[in-house]
Coordinates of C-alpha atoms in Angstrom, one line a residue:
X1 CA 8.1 -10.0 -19.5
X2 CA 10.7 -11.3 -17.5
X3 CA 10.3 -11.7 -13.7
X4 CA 12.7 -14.5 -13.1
X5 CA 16.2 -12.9 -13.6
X6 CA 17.4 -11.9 -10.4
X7 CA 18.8 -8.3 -10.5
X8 CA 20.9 -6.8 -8.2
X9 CA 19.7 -3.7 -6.4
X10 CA 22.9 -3.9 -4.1
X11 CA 24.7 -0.3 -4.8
X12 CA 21.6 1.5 -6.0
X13 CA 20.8 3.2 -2.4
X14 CA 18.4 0.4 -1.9
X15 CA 16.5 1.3 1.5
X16 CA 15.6 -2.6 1.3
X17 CA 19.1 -4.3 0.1
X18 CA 21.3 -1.4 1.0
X19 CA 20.5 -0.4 4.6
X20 CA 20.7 -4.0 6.2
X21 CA 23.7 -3.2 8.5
X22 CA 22.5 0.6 9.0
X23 CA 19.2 -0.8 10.2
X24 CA 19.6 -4.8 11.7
X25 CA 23.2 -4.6 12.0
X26 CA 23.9 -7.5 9.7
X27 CA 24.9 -7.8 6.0
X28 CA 24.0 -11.5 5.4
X29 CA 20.4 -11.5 5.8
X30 CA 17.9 -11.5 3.1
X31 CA 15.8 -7.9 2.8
X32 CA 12.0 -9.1 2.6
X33 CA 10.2 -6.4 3.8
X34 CA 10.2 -3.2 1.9
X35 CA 7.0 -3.1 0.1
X36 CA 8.6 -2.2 -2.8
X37 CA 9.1 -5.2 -6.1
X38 CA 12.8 -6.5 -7.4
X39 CA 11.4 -6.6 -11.2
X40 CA 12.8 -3.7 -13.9
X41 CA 9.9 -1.4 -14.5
X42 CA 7.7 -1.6 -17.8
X43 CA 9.7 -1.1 -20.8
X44 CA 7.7 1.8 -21.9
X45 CA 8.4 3.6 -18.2
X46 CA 11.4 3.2 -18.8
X47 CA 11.9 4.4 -22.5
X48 CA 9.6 7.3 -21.5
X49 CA 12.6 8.7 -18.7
X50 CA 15.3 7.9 -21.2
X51 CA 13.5 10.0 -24.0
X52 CA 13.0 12.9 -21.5
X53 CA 16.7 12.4 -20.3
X54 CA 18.2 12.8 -23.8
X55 CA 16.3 16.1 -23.8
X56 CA 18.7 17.0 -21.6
X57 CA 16.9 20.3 -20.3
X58 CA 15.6 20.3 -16.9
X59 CA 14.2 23.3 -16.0
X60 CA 10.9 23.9 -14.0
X61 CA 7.7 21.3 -14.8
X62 CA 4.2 20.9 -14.4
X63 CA 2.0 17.9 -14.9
X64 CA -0.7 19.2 -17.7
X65 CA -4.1 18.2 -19.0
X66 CA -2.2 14.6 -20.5
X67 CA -1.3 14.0 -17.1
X68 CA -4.5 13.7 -15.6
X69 CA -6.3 12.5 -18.3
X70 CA -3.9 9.4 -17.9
X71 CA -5.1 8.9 -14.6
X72 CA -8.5 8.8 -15.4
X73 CA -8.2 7.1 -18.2
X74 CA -6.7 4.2 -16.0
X75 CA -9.5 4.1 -13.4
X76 CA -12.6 4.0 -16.0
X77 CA -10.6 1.5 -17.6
X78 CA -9.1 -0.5 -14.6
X79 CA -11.7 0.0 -12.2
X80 CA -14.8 1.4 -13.5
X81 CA -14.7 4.9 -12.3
X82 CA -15.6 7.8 -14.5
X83 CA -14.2 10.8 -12.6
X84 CA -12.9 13.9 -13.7
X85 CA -9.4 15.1 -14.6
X86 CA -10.1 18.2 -12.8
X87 CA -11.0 16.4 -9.5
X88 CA -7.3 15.4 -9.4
X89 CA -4.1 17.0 -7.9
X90 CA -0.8 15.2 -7.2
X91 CA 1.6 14.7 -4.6
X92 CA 5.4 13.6 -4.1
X93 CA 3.9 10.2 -2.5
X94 CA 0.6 8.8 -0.6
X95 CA 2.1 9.1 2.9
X96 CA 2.7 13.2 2.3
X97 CA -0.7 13.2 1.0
X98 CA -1.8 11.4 4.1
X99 CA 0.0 14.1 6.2
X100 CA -1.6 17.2 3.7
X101 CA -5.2 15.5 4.9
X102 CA -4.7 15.5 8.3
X103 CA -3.4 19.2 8.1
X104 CA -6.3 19.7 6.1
X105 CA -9.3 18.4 7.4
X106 CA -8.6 18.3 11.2
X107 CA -7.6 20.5 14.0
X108 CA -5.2 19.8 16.7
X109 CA -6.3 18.0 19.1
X110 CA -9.0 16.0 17.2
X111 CA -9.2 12.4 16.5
X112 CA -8.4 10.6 13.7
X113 CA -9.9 6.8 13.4
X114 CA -7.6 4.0 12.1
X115 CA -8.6 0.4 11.8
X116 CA -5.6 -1.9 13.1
X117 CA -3.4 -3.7 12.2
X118 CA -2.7 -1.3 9.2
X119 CA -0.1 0.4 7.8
X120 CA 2.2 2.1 10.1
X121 CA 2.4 5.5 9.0
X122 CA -1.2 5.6 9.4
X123 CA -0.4 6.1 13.5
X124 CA 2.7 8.1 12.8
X125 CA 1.5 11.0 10.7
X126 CA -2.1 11.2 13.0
X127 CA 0.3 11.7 16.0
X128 CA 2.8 14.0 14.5
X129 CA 0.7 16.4 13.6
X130 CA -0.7 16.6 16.8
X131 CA -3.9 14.7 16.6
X132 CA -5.1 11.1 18.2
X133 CA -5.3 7.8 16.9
X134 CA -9.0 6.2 17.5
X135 CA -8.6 2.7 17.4
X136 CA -11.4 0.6 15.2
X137 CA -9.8 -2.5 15.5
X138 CA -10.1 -4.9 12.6
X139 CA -11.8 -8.4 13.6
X140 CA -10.0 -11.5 12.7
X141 CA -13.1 -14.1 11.5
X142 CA -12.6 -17.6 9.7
X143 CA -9.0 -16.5 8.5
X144 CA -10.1 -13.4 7.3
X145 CA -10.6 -9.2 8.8
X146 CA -14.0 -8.3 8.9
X147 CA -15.3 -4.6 9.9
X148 CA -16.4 -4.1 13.5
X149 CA -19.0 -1.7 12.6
X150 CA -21.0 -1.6 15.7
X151 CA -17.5 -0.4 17.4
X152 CA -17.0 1.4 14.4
X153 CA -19.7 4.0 14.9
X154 CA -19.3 4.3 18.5
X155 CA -15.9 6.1 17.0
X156 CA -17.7 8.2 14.8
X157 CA -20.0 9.9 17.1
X158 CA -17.6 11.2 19.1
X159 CA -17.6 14.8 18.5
X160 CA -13.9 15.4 17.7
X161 CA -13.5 12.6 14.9
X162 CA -13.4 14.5 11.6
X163 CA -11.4 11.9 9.4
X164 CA -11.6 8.4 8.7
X165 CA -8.4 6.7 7.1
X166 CA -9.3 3.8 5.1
X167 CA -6.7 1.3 3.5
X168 CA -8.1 -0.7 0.2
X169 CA -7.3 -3.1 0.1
X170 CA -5.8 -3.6 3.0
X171 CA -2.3 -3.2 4.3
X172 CA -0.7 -6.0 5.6
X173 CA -3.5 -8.8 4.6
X174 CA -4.1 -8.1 1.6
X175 CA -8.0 -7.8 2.3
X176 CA -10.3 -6.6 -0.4
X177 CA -13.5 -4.8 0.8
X178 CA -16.6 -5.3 -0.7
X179 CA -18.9 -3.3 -2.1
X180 CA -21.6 -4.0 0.5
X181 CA -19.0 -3.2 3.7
X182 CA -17.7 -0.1 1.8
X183 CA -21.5 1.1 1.5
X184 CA -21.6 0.7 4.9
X185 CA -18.5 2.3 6.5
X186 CA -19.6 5.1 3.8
X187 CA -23.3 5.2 5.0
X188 CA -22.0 5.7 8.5
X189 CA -19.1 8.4 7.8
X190 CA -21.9 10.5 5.7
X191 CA -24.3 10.4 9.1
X192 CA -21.6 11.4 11.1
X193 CA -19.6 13.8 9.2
X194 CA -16.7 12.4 9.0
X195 CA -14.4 12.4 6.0
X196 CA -12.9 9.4 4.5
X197 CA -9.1 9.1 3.7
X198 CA -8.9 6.4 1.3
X199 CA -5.4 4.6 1.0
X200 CA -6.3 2.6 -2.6
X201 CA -2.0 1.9 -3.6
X202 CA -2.7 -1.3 -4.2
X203 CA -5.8 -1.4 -6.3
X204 CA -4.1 -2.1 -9.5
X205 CA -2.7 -5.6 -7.8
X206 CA -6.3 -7.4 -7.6
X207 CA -5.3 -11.4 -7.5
X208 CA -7.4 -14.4 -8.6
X209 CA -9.7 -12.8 -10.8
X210 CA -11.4 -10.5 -8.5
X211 CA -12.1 -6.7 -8.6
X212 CA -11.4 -3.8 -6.9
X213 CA -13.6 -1.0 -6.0
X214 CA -13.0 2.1 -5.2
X215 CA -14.7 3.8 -2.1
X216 CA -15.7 7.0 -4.3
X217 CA -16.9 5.0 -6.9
X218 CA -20.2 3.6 -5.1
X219 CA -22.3 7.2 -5.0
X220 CA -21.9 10.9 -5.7
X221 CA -22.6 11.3 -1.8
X222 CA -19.6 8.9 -1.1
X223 CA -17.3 10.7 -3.5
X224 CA -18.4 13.8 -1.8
X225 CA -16.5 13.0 1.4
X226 CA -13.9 11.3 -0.2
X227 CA -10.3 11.8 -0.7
X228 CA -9.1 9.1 -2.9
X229 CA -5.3 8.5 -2.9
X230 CA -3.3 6.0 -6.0
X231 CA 0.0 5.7 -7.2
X232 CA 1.8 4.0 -9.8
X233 CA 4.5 3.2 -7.4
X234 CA 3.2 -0.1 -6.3
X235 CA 2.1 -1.3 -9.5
X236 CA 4.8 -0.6 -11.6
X237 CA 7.5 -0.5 -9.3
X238 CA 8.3 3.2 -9.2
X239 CA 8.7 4.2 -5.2
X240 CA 11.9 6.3 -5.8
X241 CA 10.4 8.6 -8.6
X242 CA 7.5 10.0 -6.2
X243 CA 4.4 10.3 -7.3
X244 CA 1.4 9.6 -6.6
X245 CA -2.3 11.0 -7.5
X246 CA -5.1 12.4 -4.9
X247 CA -8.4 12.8 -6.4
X248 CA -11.2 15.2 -4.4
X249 CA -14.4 15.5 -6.4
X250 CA -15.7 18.3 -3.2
X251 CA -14.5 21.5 -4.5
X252 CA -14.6 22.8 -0.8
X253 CA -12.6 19.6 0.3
X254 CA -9.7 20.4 -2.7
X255 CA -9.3 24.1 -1.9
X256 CA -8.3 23.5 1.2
X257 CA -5.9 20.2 0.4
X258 CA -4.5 22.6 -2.3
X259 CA -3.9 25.0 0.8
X260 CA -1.6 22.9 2.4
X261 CA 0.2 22.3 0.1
X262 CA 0.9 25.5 -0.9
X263 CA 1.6 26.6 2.3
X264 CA 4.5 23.4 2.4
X265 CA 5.7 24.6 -1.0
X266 CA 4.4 21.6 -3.0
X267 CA 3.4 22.8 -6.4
X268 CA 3.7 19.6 -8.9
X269 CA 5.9 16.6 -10.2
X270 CA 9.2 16.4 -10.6
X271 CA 9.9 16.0 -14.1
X272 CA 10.6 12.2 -14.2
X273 CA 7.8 11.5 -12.4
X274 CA 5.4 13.3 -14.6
X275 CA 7.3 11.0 -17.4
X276 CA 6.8 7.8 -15.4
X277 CA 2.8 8.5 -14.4
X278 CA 1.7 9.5 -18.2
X279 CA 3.5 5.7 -19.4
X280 CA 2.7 3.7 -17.1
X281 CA -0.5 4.0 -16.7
X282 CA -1.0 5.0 -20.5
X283 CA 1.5 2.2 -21.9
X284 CA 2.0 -0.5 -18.6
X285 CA -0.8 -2.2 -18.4
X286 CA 0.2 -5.4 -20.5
X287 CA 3.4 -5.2 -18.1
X288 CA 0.8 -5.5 -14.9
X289 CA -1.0 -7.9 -16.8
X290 CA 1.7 -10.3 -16.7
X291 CA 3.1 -9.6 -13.5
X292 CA -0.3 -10.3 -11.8
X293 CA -0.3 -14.3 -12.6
X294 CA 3.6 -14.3 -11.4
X295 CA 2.7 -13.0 -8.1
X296 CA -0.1 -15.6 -8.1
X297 CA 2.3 -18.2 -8.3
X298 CA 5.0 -16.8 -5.4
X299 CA 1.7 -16.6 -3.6
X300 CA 1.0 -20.4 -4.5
X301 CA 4.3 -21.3 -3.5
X302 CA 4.1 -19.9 -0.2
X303 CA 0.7 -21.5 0.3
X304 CA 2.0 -25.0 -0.5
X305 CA 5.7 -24.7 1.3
X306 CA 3.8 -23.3 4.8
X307 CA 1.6 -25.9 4.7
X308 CA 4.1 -28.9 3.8
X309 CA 7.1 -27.4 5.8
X310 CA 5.9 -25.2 7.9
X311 CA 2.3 -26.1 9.0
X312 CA 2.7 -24.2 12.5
X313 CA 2.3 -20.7 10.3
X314 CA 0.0 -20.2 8.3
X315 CA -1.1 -17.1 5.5
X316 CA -3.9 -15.3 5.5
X317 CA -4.9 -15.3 2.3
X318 CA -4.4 -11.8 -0.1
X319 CA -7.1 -10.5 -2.3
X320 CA -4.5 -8.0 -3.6
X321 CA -0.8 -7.0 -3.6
X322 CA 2.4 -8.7 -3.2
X323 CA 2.3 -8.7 0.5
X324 CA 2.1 -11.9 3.0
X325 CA 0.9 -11.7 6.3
X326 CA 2.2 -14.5 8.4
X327 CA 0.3 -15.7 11.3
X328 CA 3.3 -17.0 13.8
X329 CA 1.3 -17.4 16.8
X330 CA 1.0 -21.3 17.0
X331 CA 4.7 -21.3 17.4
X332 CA 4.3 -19.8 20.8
X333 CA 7.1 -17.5 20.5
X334 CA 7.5 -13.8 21.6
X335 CA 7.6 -11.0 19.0
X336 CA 10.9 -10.9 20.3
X337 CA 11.8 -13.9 19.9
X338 CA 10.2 -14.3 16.3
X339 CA 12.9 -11.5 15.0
X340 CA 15.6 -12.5 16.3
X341 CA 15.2 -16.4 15.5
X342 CA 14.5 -14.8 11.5
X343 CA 17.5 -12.0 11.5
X344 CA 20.0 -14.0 13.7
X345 CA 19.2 -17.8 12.9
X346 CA 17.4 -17.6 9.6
X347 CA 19.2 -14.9 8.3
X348 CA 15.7 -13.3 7.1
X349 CA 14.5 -10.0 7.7
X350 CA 10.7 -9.7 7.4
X351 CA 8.5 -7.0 8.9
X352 CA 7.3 -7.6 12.3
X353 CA 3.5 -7.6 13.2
X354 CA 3.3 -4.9 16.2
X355 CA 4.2 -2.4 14.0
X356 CA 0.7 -2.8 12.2
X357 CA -0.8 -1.8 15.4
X358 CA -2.8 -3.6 18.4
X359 CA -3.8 -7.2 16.7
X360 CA -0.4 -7.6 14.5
X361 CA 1.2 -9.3 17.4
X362 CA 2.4 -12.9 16.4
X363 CA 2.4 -11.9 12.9
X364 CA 4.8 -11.0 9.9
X365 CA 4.8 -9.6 6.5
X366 CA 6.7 -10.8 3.9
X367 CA 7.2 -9.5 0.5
X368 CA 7.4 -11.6 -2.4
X369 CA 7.1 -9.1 -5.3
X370 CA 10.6 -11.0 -6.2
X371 CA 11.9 -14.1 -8.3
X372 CA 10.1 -17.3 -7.6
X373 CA 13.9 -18.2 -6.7
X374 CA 13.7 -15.6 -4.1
X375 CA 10.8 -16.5 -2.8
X376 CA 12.0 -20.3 -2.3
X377 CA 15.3 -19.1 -0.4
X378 CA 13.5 -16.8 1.9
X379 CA 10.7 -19.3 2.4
X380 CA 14.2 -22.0 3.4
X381 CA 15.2 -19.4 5.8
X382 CA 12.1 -18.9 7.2
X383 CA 12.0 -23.2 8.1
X384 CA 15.5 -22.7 9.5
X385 CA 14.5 -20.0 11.9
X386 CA 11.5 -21.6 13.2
X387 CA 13.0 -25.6 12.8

């Protein structure tokens, strides 16, 4: 497998390399902020669309019996999790399934708790469909987030907070939880009657040997509540073919997901995506397997250019995914100031902090699901910003 060779996504309809001037105003800056990776997709993946394009008949699809079964077929193998083909329905992408939960499982009105910093559209779909972010912020300890779980249930007993977004591992820090703090956010949700969103796109990209586990996994009561969202998109680099997999062992709790959606007109896949979910996740996994040590090494590199060039930021260190999140805040700059000094003097676009929520200030995320040689050029932009 061959992650090295730089290839050019300029002309594709890029949102990362071909909406620079549409959305910085600048062409010369380098795009690391997207979460999505620079490396071809898995041979198979991509044999599997250019058998169904030869076809060359592209009338209406459905994802089947095969479809599923590949899904669970990766998580008993991947992750340990026997669950059942019939549990699962699928969606154009994680975020609409976010949006189909809140529709779902909440009223107007009511309160949705988040746990910031944490993926943005976390806020944005809560408040556009009419509900309220609940704040549970994250606690920064030794380097690392940590659960405020005392604050955490003061949220839950509110009598208007139905739903509980979760985000495993964790968006931007990479944080995996463990089984012990998932036991316990789950022990709480159960007492309280809250449901549990739980945001796992990142699962498959587990570094340094460790595991993940999924929040379902841990007891039939925990599943119960659950609504477990994956996607190949991350892991095998598939964003732009849409699709992603919800599984909802309560047959109460999928009725009335599969009622939003039909009410939105969602029925399945489109018919490269069903192609794209059945091989990778059949066929890809010596691809990931590869790709996993690779981002262990940008990771490395990172590590040992911040603290030889850079020492004034530092990264927190990722469990999972190909995600940095850069702590800024000895430089004593403004967030302001921080983006401008990367976009205007650096020439470096990276995603700022704030938008993670309250506790992202000071911060940024950088992607380096790229070429080591991209990695090195943003990490010299990066020096040349903040020098």
């Amino acid at each position: 497998m061959d992650f090295n060779t730089e290839h050019n996504r300029r002309g594709t309809q890029s949102v990362k390399w071909d909406l620079t001037q549409e959305l910085f105003g600048v062409n010369d800056a380098l795009p690391m902020w997207v979460a999505d990776m620079d490396f071809r997709a898995p041979q198979p993946v991509i044999d599997a669309l250019q058998q169904r394009l030869e076809h060359g008949v592209f009338g209406y699809t459905s994802a089947n019996a095969g479809t599923k079964e590949a899904v669970t077929d990766w998580l008993s193998r991947r992750h340990g999790w026997n669950t059942e083909p019939a549990f699962i329905t699928f969606s154009p992408g994680i975020v609409t399934a976010l949006a189909q939960a809140v529709q779902a499982y909440t009223e107007p009105g009511e309160r949705v708790v988040v746990q910031p910093p944490v993926y943005t559209p976390f806020f944005d779909i809560v408040e556009k469909n009419g509900r309220v972010v609940l704040h549970n912020p994250l606690i920064e300890k030794d380097g690392r987030y940590e659960m405020d779980f005392s604050d955490l249930e003061k949220k839950l007993v509110e009598p208007d907070v139905k739903l509980f977004i979760l985000c495993n591992p964790h968006n931007p820090s990479g944080r995996s939880w463990s089984k012990e703090e998932l036991t316990t956010l789950g022990e709480l949700c159960l007492k309280h009657g809250v449901t549990v969103v739980s945001d796992e796109i990142h699962s498959d990209l587990m570094l340094n040997g460790l595991n993940h586990t999924p929040f379902a996994s841990l007891s039939p009561e925990f599943a119960d509540i659950s609504i477990t969202c994956i996607a190949p998109s991350k892991t095998f680099n598939l964003a732009g073919l849409q699709a992603s997999a919800i599984i909802i062992p309560d047959k109460a709790k999928r009725t009335a997901f599969a009622k939003v959606m039909q009410r939105q007109g969602l029925h399945s896949l489109n018919t490269f995506a069903i192609a794209a979910i059945e091989a990778a996740y059949s066929k890809g996994e010596p691809w990931l397997d590869q790709l996993i040590p690779y981002i262990e090494r940008n990771m490395e590199e990172v590590r040992r250019f911040l603290a030889e060039e850079l020492p004034e930021v530092r990264m927190m260190e990722p469990d999972a995914s190909y995600l940095a999140w850069l702590d800024c805040r000895k430089l004593g700059l403004s967030d302001q100031d921080i983006k401008r000094l990367l976009l205007h003097k650096g020439k470096l676009i990276l995603e700022p902090g704030p938008k993670y929520g309250p506790g992202g200030e000071g911060f940024v995320r950088m992607n380096v699901g790229c070429s080591l040689s991209v990695v090195k050029d943003g990490l010299r932009r990066l020096k040349t910003a903040f020098s």
